[in-house]
Amino acid sequence: MRNRLVKISLIPSLVLVANVAWAAPELSVEQGTYKFGTVTQGKKVQHSFKIRNSGDAPLQIKKIEVSCGCTAAKPSTSTIQPGKSAQIDVVFDSTEFGGKVLKSVTMLTNAGKTPSYTFNMEGTVSEELQVTPRQLSLGSVTPGVAKLVTINVTNNGNNSIRLIAVNVNSNTLQIKSTIGKSELKPGETGSVNLSIVGKSESKILSGYVHIVTSSAKKKEITVPVYGTLAK
């Protein structure tokens, strides 16, 4: 009889231990991707991602990692109690970007099933001055033979812009430039024409073309140039 009583008295303790062992935080995210549409270059995009602890133990936010220095993220709290909610405030600075953009923020927690979760912000950054191409690939360059290439600049802003000058930085390329159209009204496209010759003593060719403008937002446009010297 005594042995039977001992066995019965152990059952509540075993149930309690089992409940404690299985208690764990769980992460629930309302919406993991934010599409901000189209913004003007230089604007800061702000968004708050809502999260919830759907588990039965405190959820700890251990670390938040961003994809680049252009993005900042901060949680409203580092500990979320069971059944409670919080938010991750994210700011993306579009100053150095143009075209389609995808930025990510990864959060590391002590959640049982999904300890790591990545939030995304995506959209399009409209540049006041749009450059095509963004970089010049010359391919194989014959020594002493000039390659003629063109850089187009489109004014997407509301005011006229002037292309003031073109500066070149390269130890392996000889680059001569002419500005086809210096005054660009809103919606107009101008061109910078380049004559590029590779120096015979260099195997790998590289350099930069700097276009100086009157734009307050984009005073200088930098276009990388690269190629290889033909044998």
XYZ file of C-alpha atoms in Angstrom:
231
model
C 0.000 0.000 0.000
C 2.836 2.331 0.873
C 4.589 1.729 -2.472
C 1.375 2.520 -4.281
C 1.036 5.857 -2.454
C 4.596 6.805 -3.363
C 3.954 6.126 -7.056
C 0.746 8.154 -7.045
C 2.436 11.120 -5.316
C 5.121 11.243 -8.010
C 2.657 11.764 -10.878
C 1.974 15.517 -10.263
C 5.736 16.187 -10.044
C 6.397 14.406 -13.331
C 3.652 16.407 -15.048
C 5.134 19.655 -13.683
C 8.626 18.761 -14.906
C 7.246 17.882 -18.346
C 5.414 21.210 -18.600
C 8.541 23.163 -17.620
C 10.688 21.214 -20.078
C 8.348 21.911 -22.998
C 7.889 25.645 -22.260
C 9.472 27.679 -25.065
C 9.111 31.051 -26.810
C 7.817 31.136 -30.391
C 8.104 33.964 -32.916
C 5.136 35.118 -34.980
C 5.549 37.829 -37.638
C 2.575 39.769 -38.977
C 4.269 40.735 -42.280
C 7.918 40.045 -43.095
C 8.224 42.089 -46.298
C 7.508 45.789 -46.726
C 7.112 47.154 -50.269
C 7.630 50.913 -50.204
C 6.887 51.530 -53.896
C 8.862 54.355 -55.532
C 10.713 57.036 -53.570
C 12.931 59.936 -54.615
C 16.656 59.395 -54.101
C 17.759 60.790 -50.745
C 14.540 60.018 -48.904
C 14.647 57.891 -45.752
C 12.126 55.045 -45.736
C 10.812 54.089 -42.291
C 8.767 51.034 -41.344
C 7.898 49.073 -38.208
C 7.646 45.277 -38.454
C 5.246 43.829 -35.879
C 6.218 40.624 -34.045
C 4.562 38.543 -31.317
C 5.627 35.897 -28.829
C 3.134 33.085 -29.423
C 4.978 30.707 -27.077
C 4.797 30.171 -23.317
C 8.210 31.499 -22.264
C 9.900 34.921 -22.644
C 11.241 35.648 -26.156
C 14.715 37.196 -26.148
C 15.976 39.265 -29.093
C 19.690 38.469 -29.066
C 20.952 40.337 -32.116
C 19.841 42.298 -35.171
C 21.986 42.333 -38.324
C 21.484 44.727 -41.267
C 22.551 44.176 -44.886
C 24.578 47.419 -45.121
C 25.347 50.706 -43.401
C 22.461 52.343 -45.279
C 19.970 50.505 -43.041
C 19.349 50.871 -39.302
C 17.118 48.665 -37.137
C 16.074 48.778 -33.491
C 13.597 46.645 -31.464
C 11.075 48.353 -29.201
C 12.137 45.890 -26.472
C 14.667 43.078 -26.138
C 12.362 40.791 -24.113
C 8.821 39.874 -25.130
C 6.627 38.068 -22.630
C 4.297 35.221 -23.737
C 1.313 36.558 -25.648
C 2.804 40.050 -25.921
C 3.880 41.990 -29.034
C 6.704 44.309 -30.052
C 8.051 45.971 -33.179
C 11.290 46.248 -35.118
C 11.787 49.822 -36.359
C 13.777 49.956 -39.607
C 15.120 52.998 -41.497
C 16.584 52.772 -45.015
C 18.590 55.721 -46.397
C 18.226 55.832 -50.201
C 20.866 58.530 -50.791
C 23.405 56.264 -52.509
C 20.942 54.046 -54.375
C 18.995 54.041 -57.612
C 16.638 51.670 -59.396
C 15.263 48.525 -57.765
C 16.413 47.984 -54.188
C 16.135 45.059 -51.743
C 17.425 45.500 -48.190
C 17.246 42.923 -45.413
C 17.340 42.854 -41.617
C 18.003 39.569 -39.817
C 16.852 39.056 -36.225
C 18.332 36.353 -33.960
C 16.233 35.161 -31.004
C 15.818 32.232 -28.630
C 12.610 31.082 -30.364
C 12.217 27.305 -30.491
C 11.181 26.747 -34.128
C 12.453 29.906 -35.886
C 15.382 31.406 -33.955
C 16.447 33.423 -37.028
C 14.117 35.550 -39.138
C 14.840 37.951 -42.021
C 12.721 41.034 -42.743
C 12.847 42.621 -46.214
C 12.278 46.129 -47.534
C 11.967 46.469 -51.295
C 11.035 49.115 -53.815
C 12.404 51.518 -56.413
C 14.560 54.599 -55.870
C 14.012 57.301 -58.475
C 17.225 59.221 -59.160
C 17.188 62.908 -60.016
C 20.033 62.148 -62.414
C 19.890 58.692 -63.971
C 23.103 57.384 -65.546
C 23.301 54.705 -68.248
C 25.375 52.604 -68.061
C 26.323 52.688 -64.374
C 29.699 51.179 -65.240
C 31.638 50.800 -68.486
C 32.913 47.359 -69.451
C 35.353 47.796 -72.327
C 36.034 44.093 -72.806
C 39.247 43.391 -74.730
C 41.063 46.573 -75.766
C 43.647 46.658 -78.590
C 46.715 48.738 -77.644
C 46.771 52.097 -79.395
C 43.246 51.735 -80.794
C 40.606 54.042 -79.315
C 37.255 52.728 -78.131
C 34.355 55.138 -78.447
C 31.689 54.865 -75.753
C 28.857 57.064 -74.516
C 27.437 57.743 -71.060
C 23.850 59.028 -71.020
C 22.536 61.257 -68.239
C 18.770 61.782 -67.817
C 17.287 64.568 -65.715
C 14.349 63.106 -63.758
C 14.036 66.138 -61.495
C 11.873 69.230 -61.647
C 14.624 71.759 -62.383
C 17.187 72.218 -65.158
C 20.599 70.671 -64.527
C 23.963 71.493 -66.098
C 26.744 69.010 -66.823
C 29.704 71.194 -65.858
C 32.817 69.079 -66.437
C 34.250 65.594 -66.783
C 37.249 64.488 -64.704
C 39.168 61.255 -65.237
C 41.146 59.130 -62.798
C 43.193 56.254 -64.276
C 46.788 55.056 -64.480
C 46.098 52.482 -67.204
C 43.732 54.322 -69.559
C 43.945 57.471 -71.634
C 40.455 58.965 -71.654
C 39.322 62.016 -73.617
C 35.801 63.337 -73.044
C 33.316 65.715 -74.660
C 29.926 66.759 -73.315
C 27.264 66.436 -75.994
C 24.616 68.515 -74.235
C 25.375 70.428 -71.069
C 21.969 71.968 -70.223
C 19.320 69.386 -69.337
C 15.739 70.445 -68.766
C 13.401 68.138 -66.785
C 12.946 64.918 -68.746
C 15.855 65.548 -71.103
C 18.839 63.253 -71.682
C 22.379 64.406 -72.378
C 25.493 62.486 -73.302
C 29.156 62.334 -72.384
C 31.238 60.912 -75.231
C 34.490 59.152 -74.385
C 37.485 58.094 -76.450
C 39.440 55.479 -74.484
C 42.878 54.040 -75.256
C 44.541 51.342 -73.165
C 48.183 51.818 -72.224
C 50.355 49.032 -73.681
C 52.246 48.337 -70.445
C 49.074 47.455 -68.518
C 47.285 44.109 -68.671
C 44.313 45.044 -66.490
C 42.642 48.340 -67.362
C 40.628 50.344 -64.871
C 39.674 53.874 -63.975
C 36.878 56.273 -63.087
C 34.959 58.951 -64.964
C 33.622 61.736 -62.733
C 30.840 63.905 -64.186
C 30.446 67.198 -62.300
C 26.893 68.607 -62.254
C 24.996 71.609 -60.909
C 22.586 69.383 -58.974
C 22.459 70.058 -55.245
C 21.570 66.409 -54.588
C 24.081 64.837 -56.983
C 27.056 67.145 -57.479
C 29.201 64.401 -58.959
C 28.437 61.168 -60.823
C 31.107 58.466 -60.771
C 31.219 55.762 -63.438
C 33.809 52.934 -63.096
C 35.618 51.864 -66.292
C 37.390 48.515 -66.714
C 38.688 46.132 -69.351
C 41.630 43.962 -70.413
C 44.433 44.598 -72.882
C 44.338 42.348 -75.949
C 47.480 40.273 -76.606
